Amino acid sequence: MLPWKRVSFGLFAVAWGGNEFTPLLVMYRHVNHLDSFTVNVLLGAYVLGIIPALLLGGPLSDRFGRRPLFVPAPLVAVLGSSLLAIGASDATLLFLGRVCSGIALGLVMAVGTSWLKELSQVPFDTHAPEGQGAARAALSLTTGFALGAGIAAALAQFGPIPTALPYLVHIGITLVSFFVLLGAPESRPRAQTSTPLLEDLAIPAAKHRRFLFVVAPMAPWVFGTAASAYAILPGLMMSQAPGFEIGMSGLLCVVALGCGVAVQRLASLVDSPHSARGIGIALVVTVPAMLLAAAAAGLDSLPWAVAAAALLGAAYGLLLVGGLREIQRIAGPNDLAGLTAVFYSLTYLGFFIPMILSAIGAWLNYTEMFFTGAVIALLSVGVIAFSWRKHLPES
């Protein structure tokens, strides 16, 4: 097996576990009778694991190598799924399981994206075109997110032991990925340096103006669009699928992330090293996606929700690839994982959106909130356009 495929499999398996919980939100609300705010807190809980793991794992792997930080991550993911499997009616165990899933995902996203990039170039891969590492990482993540959500929903809707079986399946897949991963070569040997570790954690590339004025403004939209599609819309559509609420939630997840996978080839084609074209197009797509979501909420229509999920998923795929490509152009060889970690940390702020919207739902309805999101996305396009060709890395 090619080295990059081993790492890709690990990324895929851990991403599966990161998103298997999402379509089950409806189950926890409908069957386990957890209130909406608690469920959305649990959805966002794994961000509490992701962000520290990203911010520490990325810079540490730049210093100590990719393998020491990545290889343990699948085992942490197994622990997370185990806690979720036994904690169906215990919010504390669910919370801890989500945090463990987040730690594992944070490690593989920061370290795995960089490892894939390095294994997708000479001497490990002599045929991969420029930018292939970013495309492979985005595809591995999005495919894992999609299959994890879809299969978890199907098992919970139609299988036995709905609160445990989805997690048991993930545990099996992840253990296989762990043993496959053991054969992956190190692409970044341990650095021989006397520089204090705290200086590595500073990640100076995060101060690059291209990052501050182009990447940072778009980053929360990556998972803001995804969370809108597969965390908010399913909860709004429960009355439209009586008896099949979990399956409907899984359908919206698969539609969103399937479209996210489908557009990633297009994202690579529209990306340009000379402008913010890739990110700009992604944000332009976000505007009508949010308007479709507003229409779905206002009409209480499942077909409209499916259409909105598809376009939100397309926006997610374009944003993810566009952001990763910008990062890999900005970062130097010594802070690639660190800057990737900062980028992903900003993207995961979008996962707090369902919790925030749930909290302010007493004052605004979801149609109004999605419409406001469309306006903010349009303003974001303006911010990106202002720095369209400025602060390019080669300058």
mmCIF file of C-alpha atoms in Angstrom:
data_model
loop_
_atom_site.group_PDB
_atom_site.id
_atom_site.type_symbol
_atom_site.label_atom_id
_atom_site.label_comp_id
_atom_site.label_asym_id
_atom_site.label_seq_id
_atom_site.Cartn_x
_atom_site.Cartn_y
_atom_site.Cartn_z
ATOM 1 C CA MET A 1 0.000 0.000 0.000
ATOM 2 C CA LEU A 2 1.318 3.463 -0.901
ATOM 3 C CA PRO A 3 2.398 5.431 2.199
ATOM 4 C CA TRP A 4 -0.120 8.232 1.696
ATOM 5 C CA LYS A 5 -2.973 5.713 1.546
ATOM 6 C CA ARG A 6 -2.099 4.403 5.012
ATOM 7 C CA VAL A 7 -2.354 7.887 6.486
ATOM 8 C CA SER A 8 -5.458 8.630 4.441
ATOM 9 C CA PHE A 9 -7.166 5.540 5.904
ATOM 10 C CA GLY A 10 -6.363 6.732 9.431
ATOM 11 C CA LEU A 11 -7.768 10.174 8.670
ATOM 12 C CA PHE A 12 -10.888 8.606 7.174
ATOM 13 C CA ALA A 13 -11.506 6.309 10.164
ATOM 14 C CA VAL A 14 -11.115 9.015 12.800
ATOM 15 C CA ALA A 15 -13.272 11.431 10.776
ATOM 16 C CA TRP A 16 -15.946 8.697 10.646
ATOM 17 C CA GLY A 17 -16.013 8.722 14.448
ATOM 18 C CA GLY A 18 -16.057 12.492 14.603
ATOM 19 C CA ASN A 19 -19.316 12.694 12.661
ATOM 20 C CA GLU A 20 -21.194 9.489 13.540
ATOM 21 C CA PHE A 21 -22.796 11.303 16.474
ATOM 22 C CA THR A 22 -24.308 14.050 14.326
ATOM 23 C CA PRO A 23 -27.290 12.243 12.704
ATOM 24 C CA LEU A 24 -28.004 10.623 16.074
ATOM 25 C CA LEU A 25 -28.815 14.033 17.570
ATOM 26 C CA VAL A 26 -32.403 13.392 16.524
ATOM 27 C CA MET A 27 -32.343 10.028 18.329
ATOM 28 C CA TYR A 28 -31.079 11.564 21.555
ATOM 29 C CA ARG A 29 -33.815 14.191 21.366
ATOM 30 C CA HIS A 30 -36.651 11.939 20.207
ATOM 31 C CA VAL A 31 -35.889 8.664 22.022
ATOM 32 C CA ASN A 32 -33.642 9.597 24.931
ATOM 33 C CA HIS A 33 -35.558 12.828 25.600
ATOM 34 C CA LEU A 34 -32.563 15.130 25.931
ATOM 35 C CA ASP A 35 -33.538 18.754 25.398
ATOM 36 C CA SER A 36 -32.418 20.676 22.301
ATOM 37 C CA PHE A 37 -29.872 22.840 24.101
ATOM 38 C CA THR A 38 -28.198 19.825 25.791
ATOM 39 C CA VAL A 39 -27.964 17.975 22.488
ATOM 40 C CA ASN A 40 -26.400 20.977 20.760
ATOM 41 C CA VAL A 41 -23.927 21.370 23.641
ATOM 42 C CA LEU A 42 -22.949 17.718 23.103
ATOM 43 C CA LEU A 43 -22.531 18.420 19.382
ATOM 44 C CA GLY A 44 -20.139 21.261 20.153
ATOM 45 C CA ALA A 45 -18.393 19.409 23.005
ATOM 46 C CA TYR A 46 -15.930 17.742 20.738
ATOM 47 C CA VAL A 47 -14.652 21.143 19.693
ATOM 48 C CA LEU A 48 -13.304 21.343 23.260
ATOM 49 C CA GLY A 49 -11.135 18.353 22.385
ATOM 50 C CA ILE A 50 -10.387 19.343 18.807
ATOM 51 C CA ILE A 51 -8.985 22.825 19.325
ATOM 52 C CA PRO A 52 -6.367 21.998 22.033
ATOM 53 C CA ALA A 53 -5.350 18.887 20.085
ATOM 54 C CA LEU A 54 -4.983 20.967 16.933
ATOM 55 C CA LEU A 55 -3.041 23.804 18.528
ATOM 56 C CA LEU A 56 -0.674 21.469 20.403
ATOM 57 C CA GLY A 57 -0.529 18.536 17.975
ATOM 58 C CA GLY A 58 0.362 20.562 14.880
ATOM 59 C CA PRO A 59 3.391 22.425 16.266
ATOM 60 C CA LEU A 60 4.564 19.381 18.243
ATOM 61 C CA SER A 61 4.544 17.267 15.068
ATOM 62 C CA ASP A 62 6.591 19.951 13.302
ATOM 63 C CA ARG A 63 9.155 19.452 16.057
ATOM 64 C CA PHE A 64 8.974 15.745 16.928
ATOM 65 C CA GLY A 65 7.689 14.208 13.684
ATOM 66 C CA ARG A 66 4.299 13.123 12.372
ATOM 67 C CA ARG A 67 4.141 9.521 13.609
ATOM 68 C CA PRO A 68 4.373 10.155 17.400
ATOM 69 C CA LEU A 69 1.386 12.507 17.269
ATOM 70 C CA PHE A 70 -0.779 10.745 14.674
ATOM 71 C CA VAL A 71 -0.431 7.039 15.454
ATOM 72 C CA PRO A 72 -2.086 7.172 18.941
ATOM 73 C CA ALA A 73 -5.085 9.139 17.604
ATOM 74 C CA PRO A 74 -7.131 6.120 16.394
ATOM 75 C CA LEU A 75 -6.893 4.589 19.876
ATOM 76 C CA VAL A 76 -8.227 7.798 21.421
ATOM 77 C CA ALA A 77 -11.067 7.658 18.864
ATOM 78 C CA VAL A 78 -11.830 4.087 19.977
ATOM 79 C CA LEU A 79 -12.060 5.305 23.587
ATOM 80 C CA GLY A 80 -14.455 8.069 22.504
ATOM 81 C CA SER A 81 -16.764 5.667 20.659
ATOM 82 C CA SER A 82 -16.671 3.247 23.610
ATOM 83 C CA LEU A 83 -17.874 5.972 25.993
ATOM 84 C CA LEU A 84 -20.614 6.993 23.561
ATOM 85 C CA ALA A 85 -21.736 3.366 23.189
ATOM 86 C CA ILE A 86 -22.208 2.847 26.928
ATOM 87 C CA GLY A 87 -23.446 6.343 27.771
ATOM 88 C CA ALA A 88 -26.658 6.640 25.767
ATOM 89 C CA SER A 89 -28.683 8.012 28.668
ATOM 90 C CA ASP A 90 -25.830 9.650 30.578
ATOM 91 C CA ALA A 91 -25.042 13.178 29.398
ATOM 92 C CA THR A 92 -21.713 13.151 31.262
ATOM 93 C CA LEU A 93 -20.450 10.025 29.478
ATOM 94 C CA LEU A 94 -21.707 11.386 26.159
ATOM 95 C CA PHE A 95 -19.851 14.629 26.834
ATOM 96 C CA LEU A 96 -16.603 12.809 27.680
ATOM 97 C CA GLY A 97 -16.962 10.580 24.622
ATOM 98 C CA ARG A 98 -17.414 13.590 22.379
ATOM 99 C CA VAL A 99 -14.342 15.286 23.868
ATOM 100 C CA CYS A 100 -12.231 12.145 23.245
ATOM 101 C CA SER A 101 -13.535 11.975 19.671
ATOM 102 C CA GLY A 102 -12.528 15.613 19.316
ATOM 103 C CA ILE A 103 -9.008 15.051 20.619
ATOM 104 C CA ALA A 104 -8.499 12.231 18.115
ATOM 105 C CA LEU A 105 -9.920 14.253 15.240
ATOM 106 C CA GLY A 106 -7.863 17.318 16.147
ATOM 107 C CA LEU A 107 -4.660 15.298 16.075
ATOM 108 C CA VAL A 108 -5.333 13.658 12.727
ATOM 109 C CA MET A 109 -6.546 16.862 11.093
ATOM 110 C CA ALA A 110 -3.512 18.943 12.034
ATOM 111 C CA VAL A 111 -0.882 16.229 11.748
ATOM 112 C CA GLY A 112 -2.533 14.064 9.084
ATOM 113 C CA THR A 113 -3.087 16.904 6.637
ATOM 114 C CA SER A 114 0.599 17.814 6.861
ATOM 115 C CA TRP A 115 1.712 14.173 6.707
ATOM 116 C CA LEU A 116 -0.404 13.566 3.611
ATOM 117 C CA LYS A 117 1.037 16.664 1.972
ATOM 118 C CA GLU A 118 4.581 15.434 2.587
ATOM 119 C CA LEU A 119 3.806 11.867 1.468
ATOM 120 C CA SER A 120 2.244 13.272 -1.722
ATOM 121 C CA GLN A 121 5.550 14.603 -3.015
ATOM 122 C CA VAL A 122 9.063 13.366 -3.794
ATOM 123 C CA PRO A 123 10.503 10.980 -2.609
ATOM 124 C CA PHE A 124 7.307 9.253 -1.422
ATOM 125 C CA ASP A 125 5.145 10.048 -4.470
ATOM 126 C CA THR A 126 6.807 11.063 -7.720
ATOM 127 C CA HIS A 127 3.616 11.540 -9.744
ATOM 128 C CA ALA A 128 1.289 13.635 -7.564
ATOM 129 C CA PRO A 129 0.571 17.131 -8.962
ATOM 130 C CA GLU A 130 0.929 20.297 -6.903
ATOM 131 C CA GLY A 131 -1.782 20.637 -4.269
ATOM 132 C CA GLN A 132 -2.615 16.925 -4.300
ATOM 133 C CA GLY A 133 -1.892 16.599 -0.593
ATOM 134 C CA ALA A 134 -4.585 19.126 0.298
ATOM 135 C CA ALA A 135 -7.069 17.434 -2.032
ATOM 136 C CA ARG A 136 -6.340 13.988 -0.563
ATOM 137 C CA ALA A 137 -6.718 15.263 3.003
ATOM 138 C CA ALA A 138 -10.005 17.019 2.240
ATOM 139 C CA LEU A 139 -11.347 13.935 0.440
ATOM 140 C CA SER A 140 -10.354 11.586 3.279
ATOM 141 C CA LEU A 141 -11.988 13.808 5.879
ATOM 142 C CA THR A 142 -15.180 14.476 3.959
ATOM 143 C CA THR A 143 -15.654 10.832 2.943
ATOM 144 C CA GLY A 144 -15.173 9.764 6.557
ATOM 145 C CA PHE A 145 -17.634 12.385 7.757
ATOM 146 C CA ALA A 146 -20.204 11.324 5.149
ATOM 147 C CA LEU A 147 -19.995 7.543 5.579
ATOM 148 C CA GLY A 148 -19.798 7.836 9.352
ATOM 149 C CA ALA A 149 -22.984 9.864 9.424
ATOM 150 C CA GLY A 150 -24.863 7.821 6.829
ATOM 151 C CA ILE A 151 -24.057 4.378 8.196
ATOM 152 C CA ALA A 152 -24.590 5.448 11.816
ATOM 153 C CA ALA A 153 -28.035 6.769 10.896
ATOM 154 C CA ALA A 154 -28.958 3.597 9.013
ATOM 155 C CA LEU A 155 -27.839 1.349 11.874
ATOM 156 C CA ALA A 156 -29.660 3.453 14.457
ATOM 157 C CA GLN A 157 -32.849 3.624 12.372
ATOM 158 C CA PHE A 158 -33.068 -0.003 11.253
ATOM 159 C CA GLY A 159 -30.551 -2.050 13.263
ATOM 160 C CA PRO A 160 -30.580 -3.612 16.723
ATOM 161 C CA ILE A 161 -29.137 -1.729 19.724
ATOM 162 C CA PRO A 162 -29.459 1.670 18.005
ATOM 163 C CA THR A 163 -27.624 3.542 20.762
ATOM 164 C CA ALA A 164 -24.536 1.290 20.622
ATOM 165 C CA LEU A 165 -24.207 -0.499 17.254
ATOM 166 C CA PRO A 166 -23.069 2.566 15.235
ATOM 167 C CA TYR A 167 -20.205 3.092 17.660
ATOM 168 C CA LEU A 168 -19.219 -0.596 17.721
ATOM 169 C CA VAL A 169 -18.897 -0.590 13.929
ATOM 170 C CA HIS A 170 -16.654 2.463 14.127
ATOM 171 C CA ILE A 171 -14.468 0.819 16.764
ATOM 172 C CA GLY A 172 -13.834 -2.128 14.423
ATOM 173 C CA ILE A 173 -12.950 0.091 11.437
ATOM 174 C CA THR A 174 -10.652 2.277 13.517
ATOM 175 C CA LEU A 175 -8.724 -0.627 15.008
ATOM 176 C CA VAL A 176 -8.028 -1.876 11.470
ATOM 177 C CA SER A 177 -6.835 1.599 10.455
ATOM 178 C CA PHE A 178 -4.488 1.683 13.456
ATOM 179 C CA PHE A 179 -2.656 -1.464 12.347
ATOM 180 C CA VAL A 180 -2.520 -0.248 8.725
ATOM 181 C CA LEU A 181 -1.088 3.054 9.928
ATOM 182 C CA LEU A 182 1.814 1.354 11.697
ATOM 183 C CA GLY A 183 3.450 0.774 8.300
ATOM 184 C CA ALA A 184 3.437 4.456 7.265
ATOM 185 C CA PRO A 185 6.913 6.046 7.041
ATOM 186 C CA GLU A 186 7.932 9.173 8.910
ATOM 187 C CA SER A 187 8.129 12.157 6.553
ATOM 188 C CA ARG A 188 9.540 14.664 9.040
ATOM 189 C CA PRO A 189 12.319 13.377 11.312
ATOM 190 C CA ARG A 190 12.609 14.787 14.804
ATOM 191 C CA ALA A 191 14.098 18.273 14.638
ATOM 192 C CA GLN A 192 17.546 18.788 16.160
ATOM 193 C CA THR A 193 16.982 22.168 17.741
ATOM 194 C CA SER A 194 17.588 24.013 20.970
ATOM 195 C CA THR A 195 14.701 26.401 20.356
ATOM 196 C CA PRO A 196 12.319 26.501 23.340
ATOM 197 C CA LEU A 197 9.116 24.579 22.728
ATOM 198 C CA LEU A 198 6.988 27.634 23.503
ATOM 199 C CA GLU A 199 8.486 29.382 20.484
ATOM 200 C CA ASP A 200 7.254 26.543 18.262
ATOM 201 C CA LEU A 201 3.754 26.948 19.686
ATOM 202 C CA ALA A 202 3.737 30.610 18.654
ATOM 203 C CA ILE A 203 3.258 29.716 14.923
ATOM 204 C CA PRO A 204 4.551 32.953 13.346
ATOM 205 C CA ALA A 205 2.934 32.162 9.974
ATOM 206 C CA ALA A 206 -0.443 32.833 11.621
ATOM 207 C CA LYS A 207 0.506 36.522 11.524
ATOM 208 C CA HIS A 208 0.920 36.445 7.724
ATOM 209 C CA ARG A 209 -1.396 39.065 6.248
ATOM 210 C CA ARG A 210 -2.754 36.624 3.683
ATOM 211 C CA PHE A 211 -3.842 34.390 6.548
ATOM 212 C CA LEU A 212 -5.348 37.241 8.570
ATOM 213 C CA PHE A 213 -7.260 38.935 5.737
ATOM 214 C CA VAL A 214 -8.186 36.015 3.462
ATOM 215 C CA VAL A 215 -8.113 32.719 5.363
ATOM 216 C CA ALA A 216 -9.281 33.735 8.854
ATOM 217 C CA PRO A 217 -12.503 35.486 7.694
ATOM 218 C CA MET A 218 -13.654 32.433 5.715
ATOM 219 C CA ALA A 219 -12.584 29.696 8.127
ATOM 220 C CA PRO A 220 -15.655 29.563 10.445
ATOM 221 C CA TRP A 221 -17.854 29.154 7.372
ATOM 222 C CA VAL A 222 -16.281 25.752 6.604
ATOM 223 C CA PHE A 223 -18.107 23.927 9.369
ATOM 224 C CA GLY A 224 -20.698 26.668 9.763
ATOM 225 C CA THR A 225 -22.165 25.553 6.432
ATOM 226 C CA ALA A 226 -21.775 21.861 7.279
ATOM 227 C CA ALA A 227 -23.336 22.209 10.744
ATOM 228 C CA SER A 228 -26.263 24.131 9.270
ATOM 229 C CA ALA A 229 -26.898 21.260 6.858
ATOM 230 C CA TYR A 230 -26.624 18.257 9.147
ATOM 231 C CA ALA A 231 -27.162 19.592 12.661
ATOM 232 C CA ILE A 232 -29.781 22.336 12.337
ATOM 233 C CA LEU A 233 -31.954 21.318 9.378
ATOM 234 C CA PRO A 234 -32.659 17.738 10.604
ATOM 235 C CA GLY A 235 -34.010 19.059 13.899
ATOM 236 C CA LEU A 236 -36.325 21.408 12.015
ATOM 237 C CA MET A 237 -37.607 18.639 9.739
ATOM 238 C CA MET A 238 -38.512 15.959 12.325
ATOM 239 C CA SER A 239 -42.250 16.468 11.808
ATOM 240 C CA GLN A 240 -41.806 15.753 8.091
ATOM 241 C CA ALA A 241 -40.524 12.191 8.614
ATOM 242 C CA PRO A 242 -42.573 10.588 11.418
ATOM 243 C CA GLY A 243 -41.027 7.293 12.443
ATOM 244 C CA PHE A 244 -37.959 7.867 10.280
ATOM 245 C CA GLU A 245 -36.445 10.881 11.999
ATOM 246 C CA ILE A 246 -32.976 9.334 12.356
ATOM 247 C CA GLY A 247 -32.932 8.130 8.754
ATOM 248 C CA MET A 248 -33.983 11.578 7.561
ATOM 249 C CA SER A 249 -31.173 13.132 9.589
ATOM 250 C CA GLY A 250 -28.709 10.699 8.041
ATOM 251 C CA LEU A 251 -30.040 11.496 4.580
ATOM 252 C CA LEU A 252 -29.377 15.213 5.034
ATOM 253 C CA CYS A 253 -25.865 14.439 6.330
ATOM 254 C CA VAL A 254 -25.064 12.210 3.364
ATOM 255 C CA VAL A 255 -26.513 14.671 0.838
ATOM 256 C CA ALA A 256 -24.495 17.551 2.318
ATOM 257 C CA LEU A 257 -21.216 15.699 2.630
ATOM 258 C CA GLY A 258 -21.697 13.792 -0.619
ATOM 259 C CA CYS A 259 -21.963 17.115 -2.414
ATOM 260 C CA GLY A 260 -18.934 18.266 -0.419
ATOM 261 C CA VAL A 261 -16.962 15.351 -1.856
ATOM 262 C CA ALA A 262 -18.321 15.839 -5.372
ATOM 263 C CA VAL A 263 -17.228 19.476 -5.663
ATOM 264 C CA GLN A 264 -13.694 18.996 -4.376
ATOM 265 C CA ARG A 265 -12.351 18.330 -7.860
ATOM 266 C CA LEU A 266 -13.988 21.571 -8.979
ATOM 267 C CA ALA A 267 -12.443 23.344 -5.979
ATOM 268 C CA SER A 268 -8.985 22.319 -7.153
ATOM 269 C CA LEU A 269 -9.726 23.618 -10.656
ATOM 270 C CA VAL A 270 -10.999 27.057 -9.609
ATOM 271 C CA ASP A 271 -8.248 27.624 -7.036
ATOM 272 C CA SER A 272 -5.525 30.063 -8.062
ATOM 273 C CA PRO A 273 -2.170 30.885 -6.442
ATOM 274 C CA HIS A 274 -2.506 34.429 -7.799
ATOM 275 C CA SER A 275 -5.799 35.432 -6.172
ATOM 276 C CA ALA A 276 -8.454 34.405 -3.635
ATOM 277 C CA ARG A 277 -10.649 33.020 -6.423
ATOM 278 C CA GLY A 278 -11.205 29.598 -4.844
ATOM 279 C CA ILE A 279 -12.290 30.982 -1.488
ATOM 280 C CA GLY A 280 -14.281 33.797 -3.095
ATOM 281 C CA ILE A 281 -16.335 31.399 -5.219
ATOM 282 C CA ALA A 282 -16.934 29.215 -2.169
ATOM 283 C CA LEU A 283 -18.331 32.137 -0.182
ATOM 284 C CA VAL A 284 -20.479 33.235 -3.135
ATOM 285 C CA VAL A 285 -22.037 29.737 -3.131
ATOM 286 C CA THR A 286 -22.645 30.067 0.625
ATOM 287 C CA VAL A 287 -25.040 32.999 0.145
ATOM 288 C CA PRO A 288 -27.776 31.183 -1.850
ATOM 289 C CA ALA A 289 -27.180 28.082 0.300
ATOM 290 C CA MET A 290 -28.177 30.017 3.410
ATOM 291 C CA LEU A 291 -31.161 31.504 1.568
ATOM 292 C CA LEU A 292 -32.317 27.989 0.606
ATOM 293 C CA ALA A 293 -32.021 26.965 4.250
ATOM 294 C CA ALA A 294 -34.125 29.973 5.228
ATOM 295 C CA ALA A 295 -36.770 28.930 2.691
ATOM 296 C CA ALA A 296 -36.738 25.330 3.975
ATOM 297 C CA ALA A 297 -37.246 26.522 7.546
ATOM 298 C CA GLY A 298 -39.990 28.941 6.571
ATOM 299 C CA LEU A 299 -41.879 26.422 4.416
ATOM 300 C CA ASP A 300 -41.231 23.478 6.775
ATOM 301 C CA SER A 301 -40.405 21.518 3.624
ATOM 302 C CA LEU A 302 -38.205 18.426 3.470
ATOM 303 C CA PRO A 303 -37.530 18.743 -0.305
ATOM 304 C CA TRP A 304 -36.350 22.312 0.243
ATOM 305 C CA ALA A 305 -34.214 21.098 3.150
ATOM 306 C CA VAL A 306 -32.575 18.474 0.907
ATOM 307 C CA ALA A 307 -31.820 21.148 -1.703
ATOM 308 C CA ALA A 308 -30.411 23.433 0.990
ATOM 309 C CA ALA A 309 -28.267 20.615 2.419
ATOM 310 C CA ALA A 310 -26.862 19.906 -1.056
ATOM 311 C CA LEU A 311 -25.827 23.504 -1.654
ATOM 312 C CA LEU A 312 -24.525 23.961 1.896
ATOM 313 C CA GLY A 313 -22.456 20.804 1.407
ATOM 314 C CA ALA A 314 -21.076 22.106 -1.881
ATOM 315 C CA ALA A 315 -20.083 25.342 -0.146
ATOM 316 C CA TYR A 316 -18.384 23.314 2.610
ATOM 317 C CA GLY A 317 -16.322 21.301 0.109
ATOM 318 C CA LEU A 318 -15.224 24.400 -1.804
ATOM 319 C CA LEU A 319 -14.324 26.225 1.402
ATOM 320 C CA LEU A 320 -12.336 23.340 2.874
ATOM 321 C CA VAL A 321 -10.161 22.733 -0.194
ATOM 322 C CA GLY A 322 -9.709 26.456 -0.849
ATOM 323 C CA GLY A 323 -8.621 27.098 2.723
ATOM 324 C CA LEU A 324 -6.182 24.169 2.834
ATOM 325 C CA ARG A 325 -4.566 25.216 -0.438
ATOM 326 C CA GLU A 326 -4.055 28.757 0.846
ATOM 327 C CA ILE A 327 -2.523 27.364 4.049
ATOM 328 C CA GLN A 328 -0.079 25.154 2.192
ATOM 329 C CA ARG A 329 1.088 28.118 0.122
ATOM 330 C CA ILE A 330 1.495 30.413 3.145
ATOM 331 C CA ALA A 331 3.209 28.008 5.532
ATOM 332 C CA GLY A 332 6.947 27.448 5.535
ATOM 333 C CA PRO A 333 8.431 23.962 5.932
ATOM 334 C CA ASN A 334 8.779 24.381 9.705
ATOM 335 C CA ASP A 335 5.250 25.443 10.549
ATOM 336 C CA LEU A 336 2.987 23.644 8.077
ATOM 337 C CA ALA A 337 1.255 21.533 10.732
ATOM 338 C CA GLY A 338 1.081 24.472 13.121
ATOM 339 C CA LEU A 339 -0.638 26.783 10.644
ATOM 340 C CA THR A 340 -2.933 23.959 9.528
ATOM 341 C CA ALA A 341 -3.891 23.551 13.186
ATOM 342 C CA VAL A 342 -4.754 27.228 13.540
ATOM 343 C CA PHE A 343 -6.852 27.076 10.368
ATOM 344 C CA TYR A 344 -8.810 24.028 11.530
ATOM 345 C CA SER A 345 -9.313 25.596 14.971
ATOM 346 C CA LEU A 346 -10.972 28.567 13.320
ATOM 347 C CA THR A 347 -13.086 26.326 11.074
ATOM 348 C CA TYR A 348 -14.474 24.452 14.071
ATOM 349 C CA LEU A 349 -15.835 27.634 15.598
ATOM 350 C CA GLY A 350 -18.650 27.002 13.118
ATOM 351 C CA PHE A 351 -19.744 24.004 15.195
ATOM 352 C CA PHE A 352 -20.908 26.316 17.946
ATOM 353 C CA ILE A 353 -23.489 27.813 15.580
ATOM 354 C CA PRO A 354 -26.256 25.250 16.362
ATOM 355 C CA MET A 355 -25.826 25.857 20.097
ATOM 356 C CA ILE A 356 -25.904 29.641 19.627
ATOM 357 C CA LEU A 357 -28.965 29.503 17.392
ATOM 358 C CA SER A 358 -30.725 27.212 19.860
ATOM 359 C CA ALA A 359 -30.036 29.732 22.631
ATOM 360 C CA ILE A 360 -31.376 32.727 20.678
ATOM 361 C CA GLY A 361 -34.323 30.822 19.203
ATOM 362 C CA ALA A 362 -36.661 32.527 21.669
ATOM 363 C CA TRP A 363 -36.103 35.860 19.906
ATOM 364 C CA LEU A 364 -35.575 34.930 16.248
ATOM 365 C CA ASN A 365 -36.995 32.116 14.155
ATOM 366 C CA TYR A 366 -34.706 29.990 11.996
ATOM 367 C CA THR A 367 -35.836 31.628 8.767
ATOM 368 C CA GLU A 368 -34.653 34.975 10.089
ATOM 369 C CA MET A 369 -31.410 33.472 11.388
ATOM 370 C CA PHE A 370 -30.548 31.777 8.098
ATOM 371 C CA PHE A 371 -31.340 34.987 6.218
ATOM 372 C CA THR A 372 -28.997 36.851 8.560
ATOM 373 C CA GLY A 373 -26.376 34.205 7.804
ATOM 374 C CA ALA A 374 -26.740 34.913 4.084
ATOM 375 C CA VAL A 375 -26.121 38.613 4.705
ATOM 376 C CA ILE A 376 -23.027 37.863 6.796
ATOM 377 C CA ALA A 377 -21.728 35.509 4.082
ATOM 378 C CA LEU A 378 -22.175 38.279 1.519
ATOM 379 C CA LEU A 379 -20.229 40.665 3.751
ATOM 380 C CA SER A 380 -17.508 38.024 4.021
ATOM 381 C CA VAL A 381 -17.240 37.998 0.233
ATOM 382 C CA GLY A 382 -16.586 41.738 0.401
ATOM 383 C CA VAL A 383 -13.825 41.262 2.992
ATOM 384 C CA ILE A 384 -12.125 38.616 0.828
ATOM 385 C CA ALA A 385 -12.493 40.734 -2.331
ATOM 386 C CA PHE A 386 -10.678 43.617 -0.618
ATOM 387 C CA SER A 387 -7.552 41.419 -0.307
ATOM 388 C CA TRP A 388 -8.110 39.469 -3.531
ATOM 389 C CA ARG A 389 -4.537 39.763 -4.877
ATOM 390 C CA LYS A 390 -2.820 41.268 -1.831
ATOM 391 C CA HIS A 391 -0.250 39.734 0.502
ATOM 392 C CA LEU A 392 0.430 36.746 -1.744
ATOM 393 C CA PRO A 393 3.069 34.426 -0.221
ATOM 394 C CA GLU A 394 5.541 34.861 -3.069
ATOM 395 C CA SER A 395 5.443 38.629 -2.573
#
